[in-house]
Coordinates of C-alpha atoms in Angstrom, one line a residue:
Chain R
M1 CA 99.9 11.2 21.5
R2 CA 99.4 11.0 25.3
S3 CA 102.4 9.9 27.2
P4 CA 102.2 7.2 29.8
E5 CA 101.5 8.4 33.3
S6 CA 104.9 8.0 34.8
D7 CA 106.5 9.9 32.0
V8 CA 104.9 13.2 32.6
S9 CA 107.5 15.5 34.1
L10 CA 108.9 19.0 33.9
S11 CA 112.4 19.8 35.0
L12 CA 114.5 22.9 35.1
E13 CA 118.3 22.6 35.7
D14 CA 120.3 25.6 36.7
V15 CA 118.1 27.9 34.6
S16 CA 119.0 31.6 34.3
V17 CA 117.3 34.2 32.2
E18 CA 118.8 37.6 31.3
F19 CA 116.7 40.2 29.8
H20 CA 118.3 42.7 27.4
I21 CA 116.2 45.7 27.7
Y22 CA 116.5 48.3 24.9
N23 CA 115.2 51.8 25.0
S24 CA 114.6 53.9 22.0
V25 CA 118.3 54.3 21.4
G26 CA 119.0 50.6 21.5
R27 CA 115.9 49.9 19.3
S28 CA 117.1 52.2 16.6
L29 CA 119.4 51.0 13.9
K30 CA 120.3 54.5 12.9
K31 CA 121.3 55.5 16.4
Q32 CA 123.3 52.3 16.8
L33 CA 125.2 52.9 13.6
V34 CA 126.0 56.5 14.7
R35 CA 127.2 55.1 18.0
A36 CA 129.4 52.6 16.3
S37 CA 130.9 55.1 14.0
T38 CA 131.7 57.5 16.8
G39 CA 133.1 54.8 19.0
G40 CA 130.3 55.2 21.4
R41 CA 131.9 58.3 22.9
I42 CA 129.5 61.0 21.9
S43 CA 126.4 59.2 23.2
A44 CA 127.1 57.7 26.6
D45 CA 123.7 55.9 26.4
S46 CA 124.1 52.4 24.9
G47 CA 120.4 52.1 25.1
H48 CA 120.8 48.7 26.7
V49 CA 120.3 47.4 30.2
V50 CA 120.7 43.8 31.3
V51 CA 118.3 42.5 34.0
Q52 CA 118.7 39.1 35.6
A53 CA 115.2 37.8 35.7
L54 CA 115.9 34.2 36.9
K55 CA 119.0 33.1 38.7
S56 CA 120.2 29.4 38.7
L57 CA 116.8 27.9 39.3
N58 CA 116.4 24.2 39.9
L59 CA 113.0 22.6 39.9
S60 CA 111.6 19.2 39.2
L61 CA 107.9 18.4 38.9
R62 CA 106.3 14.9 38.7
H63 CA 102.8 13.7 37.9
G64 CA 100.3 14.8 40.5
D65 CA 102.2 18.0 41.4
R66 CA 100.0 21.1 41.7
L67 CA 102.4 23.9 42.2
G68 CA 101.4 27.4 43.3
L69 CA 103.7 30.3 42.6
V70 CA 103.6 33.3 44.9
G71 CA 105.7 36.5 45.1
H72 CA 105.6 40.2 44.5
N73 CA 105.1 41.8 41.1
G74 CA 108.4 41.5 39.2
A75 CA 109.6 38.5 41.3
G76 CA 109.9 36.4 38.2
K77 CA 106.7 34.3 38.3
T78 CA 105.6 35.1 34.8
T79 CA 109.1 34.7 33.4
L80 CA 109.3 31.3 35.2
L81 CA 106.0 30.2 33.6
R82 CA 107.2 31.3 30.2
V83 CA 110.4 29.3 30.6
M84 CA 108.3 26.3 31.6
A85 CA 106.1 26.8 28.5
G86 CA 109.2 26.7 26.3
V87 CA 108.5 30.2 25.2
Y88 CA 111.6 31.8 26.7
E89 CA 114.6 29.8 26.1
P90 CA 116.9 30.4 29.1
T91 CA 120.2 32.2 28.7
S92 CA 121.8 29.2 30.4
G93 CA 120.6 25.9 31.8
A94 CA 118.3 23.1 30.5
V95 CA 114.5 22.7 30.4
T96 CA 112.9 19.4 29.7
A97 CA 109.2 18.7 29.5
H98 CA 107.6 15.3 28.9
G99 CA 104.0 15.5 28.0
R100 CA 101.7 18.0 26.3
V101 CA 102.3 21.5 27.7
T102 CA 99.4 23.8 27.6
P103 CA 99.8 27.4 28.8
L104 CA 96.8 29.4 29.9
F105 CA 98.4 32.8 30.3
D106 CA 96.2 35.2 28.5
V107 CA 92.5 34.7 27.7
G108 CA 93.0 36.6 24.5
L109 CA 95.5 34.2 22.9
G110 CA 94.5 33.6 19.3
I111 CA 91.1 35.1 19.9
D112 CA 89.8 37.1 17.0
P113 CA 87.1 39.3 18.4
E114 CA 85.4 39.6 15.0
A115 CA 85.1 35.9 14.6
T116 CA 82.3 33.8 16.2
G117 CA 82.8 31.5 19.2
Y118 CA 82.9 28.4 17.0
E119 CA 85.5 30.0 14.7
N120 CA 87.6 30.9 17.7
I121 CA 87.4 27.3 19.0
Y122 CA 89.2 26.3 15.8
L123 CA 91.8 29.1 16.0
R124 CA 92.8 28.5 19.6
G125 CA 92.7 24.7 19.0
A126 CA 95.1 25.1 16.1
L127 CA 97.5 27.2 18.2
L128 CA 97.4 24.4 20.8
G129 CA 98.6 22.0 18.1
M130 CA 95.3 20.3 17.3
R131 CA 94.4 19.2 13.8
R132 CA 91.2 20.2 12.2
R133 CA 89.6 16.8 12.6
E134 CA 90.7 16.5 16.2
I135 CA 88.8 19.8 16.9
D136 CA 85.8 18.5 14.9
A137 CA 85.7 15.6 17.3
V138 CA 85.6 17.6 20.5
K139 CA 83.8 20.7 19.3
D140 CA 80.5 19.7 20.9
E141 CA 82.0 18.8 24.2
I142 CA 83.8 22.2 24.3
A143 CA 80.5 23.9 23.5
D144 CA 78.8 22.1 26.3
F145 CA 81.4 23.0 28.9
T146 CA 81.3 26.7 28.0
E147 CA 77.5 26.8 28.6
L148 CA 77.4 29.6 26.1
G149 CA 74.7 28.1 23.9
D150 CA 73.7 30.3 21.0
Y151 CA 76.3 32.8 21.9
L152 CA 78.9 30.6 20.2
D153 CA 77.4 31.7 16.8
V154 CA 78.0 35.4 17.4
P155 CA 81.3 37.4 17.3
V156 CA 83.4 37.2 20.4
R157 CA 83.6 41.0 20.7
T158 CA 80.1 40.8 22.1
Y159 CA 81.2 38.6 25.0
S160 CA 82.0 39.7 28.5
S161 CA 85.4 38.8 29.8
G162 CA 84.0 36.0 31.9
M163 CA 82.4 34.5 28.8
T164 CA 85.7 34.7 26.8
L165 CA 87.4 33.0 29.7
R166 CA 85.0 30.1 29.6
L167 CA 85.6 29.7 25.9
A168 CA 89.4 29.9 26.3
F169 CA 89.5 27.5 29.2
A170 CA 87.2 25.0 27.6
V171 CA 89.3 24.8 24.4
S172 CA 92.6 24.7 26.3
T173 CA 91.6 21.8 28.6
C174 CA 89.6 19.7 26.1
M175 CA 92.6 17.6 25.0
S176 CA 93.6 16.8 28.6
P177 CA 96.9 18.6 28.8
D178 CA 99.6 16.8 30.7
I179 CA 101.1 19.9 32.0
L180 CA 98.9 23.0 32.5
L181 CA 100.4 26.4 33.2
M182 CA 98.2 29.2 34.5
D183 CA 99.0 32.8 35.2
E184 CA 96.1 34.5 37.2
F185 CA 93.9 32.8 34.8
L186 CA 90.6 32.2 36.7
A187 CA 90.5 35.8 38.0
V188 CA 87.5 37.0 36.0
G189 CA 85.3 33.9 36.2
D190 CA 82.1 33.8 38.2
A191 CA 81.7 31.4 41.2
H192 CA 79.8 28.9 39.3
F193 CA 82.4 28.7 36.5
I194 CA 85.3 28.6 38.9
H195 CA 83.8 25.7 40.7
R196 CA 83.4 23.7 37.4
A197 CA 86.9 24.7 36.3
E198 CA 88.3 23.4 39.5
E199 CA 86.5 20.1 39.1
R200 CA 88.0 19.8 35.7
L201 CA 91.5 20.7 36.9
N202 CA 91.4 18.2 39.8
R203 CA 90.2 15.5 37.5
M204 CA 93.0 16.3 35.1
V205 CA 95.7 16.4 37.7
S206 CA 94.5 13.1 39.2
R207 CA 94.9 11.6 35.7
A208 CA 98.7 12.1 35.8
G209 CA 99.0 15.8 35.2
I210 CA 101.1 18.6 36.4
M211 CA 99.6 22.0 37.1
V212 CA 101.4 25.2 37.9
L213 CA 99.4 28.3 38.9
A214 CA 100.7 31.8 39.6
S215 CA 98.3 33.8 41.6
H216 CA 98.0 36.6 44.1
S217 CA 94.9 34.9 45.6
R218 CA 96.1 33.0 48.6
E219 CA 92.7 31.3 48.8
L220 CA 92.9 29.9 45.3
I221 CA 96.4 28.5 45.8
E222 CA 95.4 26.9 49.0
R223 CA 92.4 25.2 47.4
L224 CA 94.2 24.1 44.2
C225 CA 97.8 23.4 45.0
N226 CA 99.7 20.8 47.1
R227 CA 103.1 22.5 46.7
A228 CA 104.2 26.1 46.6
I229 CA 107.2 28.2 45.7
W230 CA 107.8 31.7 46.9
M231 CA 109.7 33.7 44.3
E232 CA 111.8 36.7 45.1
A233 CA 114.1 38.6 42.8
G234 CA 114.3 35.8 40.4
Q235 CA 115.2 33.2 43.0
I236 CA 113.3 30.6 45.0
R237 CA 113.0 32.1 48.5
A238 CA 111.0 29.2 49.9
E239 CA 109.7 25.9 48.7
G240 CA 107.6 23.2 50.2
P241 CA 104.0 22.2 51.2
T242 CA 101.5 24.9 50.4
D243 CA 100.6 25.8 54.0
D244 CA 104.2 26.3 55.1
V245 CA 105.2 28.5 52.2
L246 CA 102.0 30.6 52.3
R247 CA 102.5 31.1 56.0
S248 CA 106.0 32.3 55.8
Y249 CA 105.1 34.5 52.7
A250 CA 102.3 36.1 54.7
A251 CA 104.5 36.6 57.7
A252 CA 107.1 38.4 55.7
N253 CA 104.6 40.8 54.2
Chain U
M1 CA 106.9 17.9 24.8
F2 CA 110.1 19.6 24.3
A3 CA 113.7 19.6 25.5
L4 CA 115.7 22.7 25.3
K5 CA 119.1 21.3 24.6
G6 CA 121.2 20.4 21.5
S7 CA 123.1 22.8 19.3
Q8 CA 121.4 26.0 18.1
G9 CA 121.7 24.9 14.5
R10 CA 119.8 21.7 15.3
R11 CA 117.1 23.7 17.1
A12 CA 116.7 26.2 14.3
L13 CA 116.3 23.3 11.8
A14 CA 113.8 21.6 14.0
D15 CA 111.8 24.9 14.2
L16 CA 111.7 25.1 10.4
W17 CA 110.8 21.5 10.0
H18 CA 108.0 21.5 12.5
A19 CA 106.5 24.6 11.0
L20 CA 106.4 23.0 7.5
R21 CA 105.1 19.7 8.9
Y22 CA 102.2 21.3 10.6
P23 CA 100.7 23.6 7.9
D24 CA 97.2 23.5 9.6
L25 CA 98.2 26.4 11.8
W26 CA 99.6 28.9 9.4
V27 CA 97.0 28.1 6.7
L28 CA 94.3 28.8 9.2
L29 CA 95.9 32.0 10.6
G30 CA 96.6 33.3 7.1
W31 CA 93.0 32.8 6.0
Q32 CA 91.8 34.3 9.3
D33 CA 93.9 37.4 8.5
I34 CA 92.2 37.8 5.2
R35 CA 88.8 37.2 6.6
Q36 CA 89.4 39.7 9.4
R37 CA 90.4 42.4 6.9
Y38 CA 87.3 42.0 4.8
R39 CA 84.8 40.9 7.3
R40 CA 81.4 42.8 7.0
S41 CA 82.2 43.7 3.4
M42 CA 80.2 42.0 0.7
L43 CA 82.8 41.4 -1.9
G44 CA 85.5 40.4 0.6
P45 CA 89.0 40.1 -0.8
F46 CA 87.7 40.7 -4.3
W47 CA 87.9 44.4 -3.3
L48 CA 91.6 43.9 -4.0
T49 CA 90.9 42.6 -7.4
I50 CA 88.7 45.6 -8.2
S51 CA 91.1 48.2 -6.9
T52 CA 94.0 46.6 -8.8
G53 CA 91.8 46.4 -11.9
V54 CA 90.9 50.0 -11.7
M55 CA 94.5 51.0 -11.2
V56 CA 95.7 48.9 -14.2
I57 CA 93.1 50.4 -16.5
A58 CA 93.6 54.0 -15.4
L59 CA 97.4 53.9 -15.4
G60 CA 97.3 51.8 -18.5
F61 CA 95.5 54.3 -20.7
V62 CA 97.4 57.3 -19.3
Y63 CA 100.9 55.9 -19.6
A64 CA 100.3 54.1 -22.9
S65 CA 99.7 57.5 -24.4
I66 CA 102.5 59.2 -22.5
F67 CA 105.0 56.5 -23.5
R68 CA 103.4 56.2 -27.0
Q69 CA 103.0 52.5 -26.6
P70 CA 100.3 50.4 -28.3
I71 CA 97.7 49.6 -25.7
D72 CA 97.5 45.9 -26.5
E73 CA 101.1 45.5 -25.6
Y74 CA 101.3 48.0 -22.7
L75 CA 98.2 46.9 -20.7
P76 CA 99.3 43.2 -20.3
Y77 CA 102.8 44.4 -19.4
L78 CA 101.5 46.8 -16.8
A79 CA 99.0 44.4 -15.3
A80 CA 101.5 41.6 -14.9
G81 CA 104.1 43.9 -13.5
L82 CA 101.8 45.6 -11.0
V83 CA 100.4 42.4 -9.7
I84 CA 103.7 40.8 -9.2
W85 CA 105.1 43.9 -7.7
S86 CA 102.3 44.2 -5.2
F87 CA 103.0 40.6 -4.1
I88 CA 106.7 41.4 -3.6
A89 CA 106.2 44.7 -1.9
G90 CA 103.2 43.5 0.2
T91 CA 105.2 40.5 1.5
V92 CA 108.3 42.5 2.4
T93 CA 106.3 45.3 4.1
E94 CA 104.2 42.8 6.1
G95 CA 107.3 40.7 6.6
C96 CA 108.7 43.4 8.8
Q97 CA 105.8 42.7 11.2
T98 CA 106.2 38.9 11.1
F99 CA 107.3 38.6 14.7
I100 CA 106.3 42.0 16.1
A101 CA 102.6 41.4 15.1
S102 CA 102.7 37.8 16.5
E103 CA 104.0 38.9 19.9
G104 CA 100.8 37.7 21.6
I105 CA 101.4 34.1 20.3
I106 CA 105.2 34.1 20.6
K107 CA 105.1 35.1 24.3
Q108 CA 102.5 32.6 25.3
I109 CA 102.8 29.3 23.5
R110 CA 105.6 27.4 22.0
V111 CA 104.9 27.1 18.3
P112 CA 107.7 27.1 15.7
L113 CA 108.8 30.7 14.9
F114 CA 108.9 29.9 11.3
T115 CA 105.1 29.4 11.4
H116 CA 104.8 33.2 11.5
V117 CA 107.0 33.5 8.4
M118 CA 104.8 31.0 6.6
R119 CA 101.7 32.8 7.7
V120 CA 102.9 36.1 6.1
V121 CA 104.0 34.4 2.8
W122 CA 100.8 32.4 2.7
R123 CA 98.5 35.4 3.3
N124 CA 100.2 37.4 0.6
F125 CA 100.0 34.4 -1.8
I126 CA 96.2 34.3 -1.2
I127 CA 96.1 38.0 -2.1
L128 CA 98.2 37.4 -5.2
C129 CA 95.7 34.7 -6.3
H130 CA 92.9 37.2 -6.1
N131 CA 94.9 39.8 -8.1
A132 CA 95.9 37.2 -10.6
V133 CA 92.3 37.4 -12.0
I134 CA 93.4 40.7 -13.6
I135 CA 96.3 39.1 -15.3
V136 CA 94.2 36.3 -16.6
A137 CA 91.6 38.7 -17.9
V138 CA 94.1 41.0 -19.6
V139 CA 96.1 38.2 -21.1
A140 CA 93.0 36.5 -22.4
I141 CA 91.7 39.7 -24.0
F142 CA 95.0 40.8 -25.7
L143 CA 96.5 37.3 -26.0
P144 CA 100.2 38.3 -26.5
A145 CA 102.0 36.3 -29.2
N146 CA 103.5 33.0 -27.9
A147 CA 101.8 33.5 -24.6
L148 CA 100.2 30.0 -24.7
A149 CA 103.6 28.5 -25.3
T150 CA 105.4 30.1 -22.4
L151 CA 102.6 30.4 -19.9
A152 CA 103.5 27.1 -18.1
L153 CA 106.9 28.5 -17.3
A154 CA 105.3 31.1 -15.0
I155 CA 104.7 28.3 -12.5
P156 CA 108.3 27.3 -11.7
A157 CA 109.2 31.0 -11.9
L158 CA 106.5 31.7 -9.2
V159 CA 107.8 28.9 -7.0
L160 CA 111.3 30.5 -7.2
L161 CA 109.9 33.9 -6.4
I162 CA 108.0 32.5 -3.4
L163 CA 111.1 30.8 -2.1
T164 CA 112.9 34.1 -2.4
M165 CA 110.1 35.8 -0.4
G166 CA 110.5 33.2 2.3
W167 CA 114.1 34.2 3.2
I168 CA 113.4 37.9 2.8
T169 CA 110.4 37.7 5.2
L170 CA 112.5 35.8 7.8
L171 CA 115.3 38.3 7.5
V172 CA 113.3 41.5 7.7
G173 CA 111.1 40.0 10.3
M174 CA 114.1 39.3 12.6
F175 CA 115.8 42.7 11.9
S176 CA 112.5 44.6 12.5
A177 CA 111.9 42.8 15.8
R178 CA 115.3 44.0 17.0
F179 CA 115.5 47.4 15.4
R180 CA 112.2 49.1 15.3
D181 CA 113.2 51.6 12.6
I182 CA 113.7 48.9 10.0
P183 CA 110.0 48.9 8.8
Q184 CA 110.2 52.6 8.0
I185 CA 113.5 52.1 6.1
V186 CA 112.1 49.2 4.2
T187 CA 108.9 51.0 3.3
N188 CA 110.9 54.0 2.0
I189 CA 113.2 51.8 -0.1
L190 CA 110.3 50.0 -1.6
Q191 CA 108.6 53.2 -2.6
L192 CA 111.7 54.3 -4.3
M193 CA 112.3 51.0 -6.0
F194 CA 108.7 51.0 -7.4
F195 CA 109.8 53.8 -9.7
L196 CA 113.3 52.5 -10.4
T197 CA 112.1 49.1 -11.4
P198 CA 110.6 48.6 -14.8
I199 CA 107.0 48.1 -13.9
I200 CA 105.1 51.1 -15.4
W201 CA 107.9 51.8 -17.9
H202 CA 109.6 49.4 -20.3
P203 CA 113.4 49.0 -20.1
S204 CA 113.6 49.6 -23.9
L205 CA 112.5 53.2 -23.1
L206 CA 115.8 53.9 -21.4
P207 CA 118.2 55.8 -23.7
G208 CA 121.4 54.1 -24.6
R209 CA 122.6 51.3 -22.4
N210 CA 119.5 49.9 -20.9
R211 CA 121.4 47.0 -19.4
V212 CA 121.6 49.0 -16.2
V213 CA 118.3 47.5 -15.1
L214 CA 120.0 44.1 -14.9
L215 CA 121.8 45.4 -11.8
N216 CA 118.4 45.8 -10.0
P217 CA 117.6 42.5 -8.2
L218 CA 113.9 43.5 -8.0
Y219 CA 113.8 43.7 -11.8
H220 CA 114.7 40.0 -12.0
M221 CA 112.2 39.0 -9.4
V222 CA 109.4 40.7 -11.4
E223 CA 110.7 39.7 -14.8
I224 CA 111.0 36.0 -14.1
V225 CA 107.2 35.7 -13.6
R226 CA 106.2 38.5 -15.9
A227 CA 108.0 37.4 -19.1
P228 CA 106.3 34.0 -19.4
L229 CA 102.9 35.6 -19.0
L230 CA 103.6 37.8 -21.9
G231 CA 104.9 35.2 -24.3
K232 CA 108.6 35.8 -23.7
M233 CA 111.3 33.7 -22.1
P234 CA 113.0 35.2 -19.1
G235 CA 116.7 35.8 -19.9
A236 CA 119.4 33.6 -18.6
A237 CA 120.6 36.5 -16.4
T238 CA 117.3 36.6 -14.7
W239 CA 117.2 32.8 -13.9
I240 CA 120.7 33.0 -12.6
A241 CA 120.1 36.2 -10.6
V242 CA 117.0 34.8 -8.9
G243 CA 118.6 31.4 -8.3
V244 CA 121.8 32.9 -6.8
M245 CA 119.8 35.4 -4.7
G246 CA 117.8 32.5 -3.4
A247 CA 120.8 30.4 -2.5
I248 CA 122.8 33.1 -0.8
G249 CA 119.7 34.6 0.8
W250 CA 118.7 31.3 2.4
I251 CA 122.2 30.6 3.7
L252 CA 122.4 34.1 5.2
A253 CA 118.9 33.9 6.7
A254 CA 119.5 30.4 8.1
L255 CA 122.8 31.5 9.7
L256 CA 121.1 34.5 11.3
F257 CA 118.1 32.4 12.4
R258 CA 120.4 29.9 14.1
Q259 CA 122.2 32.8 15.9
F260 CA 119.2 34.8 17.0
R261 CA 116.2 32.4 17.0
R262 CA 116.0 32.2 20.7
R263 CA 116.3 35.9 21.3
I264 CA 113.2 36.7 19.2
A265 CA 110.8 35.9 22.0
Y266 CA 112.7 38.5 24.1
W267 CA 112.8 41.1 21.4
V268 CA 109.1 41.2 20.5

């Protein structure tokens, strides 16, 4: 179910996200009941803090956009990616995605360390919404791309983190995602693999895709992205061509 | 492809519908859970069958003599009761972890949240099927009177029980994600209820008015499947109790799901 080129888009309108953070008091039903029955006067601690993680964000991505996200830890990059993935539904505002969205946040997603490489291809594939026969059809191609050979028959717990990354990346990109979201994903790959991964990403984006990449590696963003956003305290501090944004980000730090 | 708009009710229904329409995922995840638990063990999930079997035989002989019950009546009663109880208690206990344990998936990829509920219920159904071997064996050996006539009734009864487990799992899963002391509370209540529910003892052993067991919803949930296996018809009160619990429970769970569905990703 691939959408026609021109249809691939991702838009955020006036998106805000509030986190309700509960400590052990807010997490405990017993303590909450005691609080309610005492009118909240004995314990001043409601166990509950509200943090504004994203503030009225507007963003519109079209096919061919390769967006880099930069910013300090806690600036809202990961939250923004999760909103784009449809994982966090914003407190207010609208998110619309046209096309198959594939998040690549954590290499470990759906990976069962006790299962073999091949079994994990099926697990991760199913999480990405593939049916069994769809996976059957692309299994060999995935195996080729990982270059893991016979390792695919042994449990993943014996893999190095770089090998797990190859497996995860190969499965996630085998169905040509329309919108690919990555959070520091390529960090543990070796030079050879990163080179091949970049080739694949470029091919994918040239075929009417959108890519969003959050990274602390300036070099990686320069190489892969044609647009960038500098996030600060849940808002967009600067937006524009990669070079400009990276230059002002570097100047401010 | 998704659009985060439309009423919360509509989105909650869409979540439920998509989870049911794409069973590949929860079927695979459920099997994987079982495989993971018993990997590197030769008998695999049949260890469950063995441990349940040992428990039934040991408890059976001890309690049959304590309660002065004929073994050919008591053993099938105990076997059916214990297996059904383990299904109920197992689903509810693991139901508390429905969303907490799936944090890794929930925070990374958009799959219907109801998928995780189906995964828990499905996994426990697989375990039930392994344990059911014990019931089949005991019923075949002792062949309670009329059992062949009523046996088929156990199937619709089981369907009703599974539907009930669905809303309970959704409900305790949501509550536990928000309040982390719920799993402990639930475990304690279940432990207590195991002894208060007629599983190792028969209601007829209660002195005087034994109708008090009818007030225990768990009695009806066990009895509706157990009675047909033992050649008896579940009473009208049991059918009504399970039916009404299912209807009210689903309405309640659906309302809460509509209200809190989108907060679950933030809670876990």
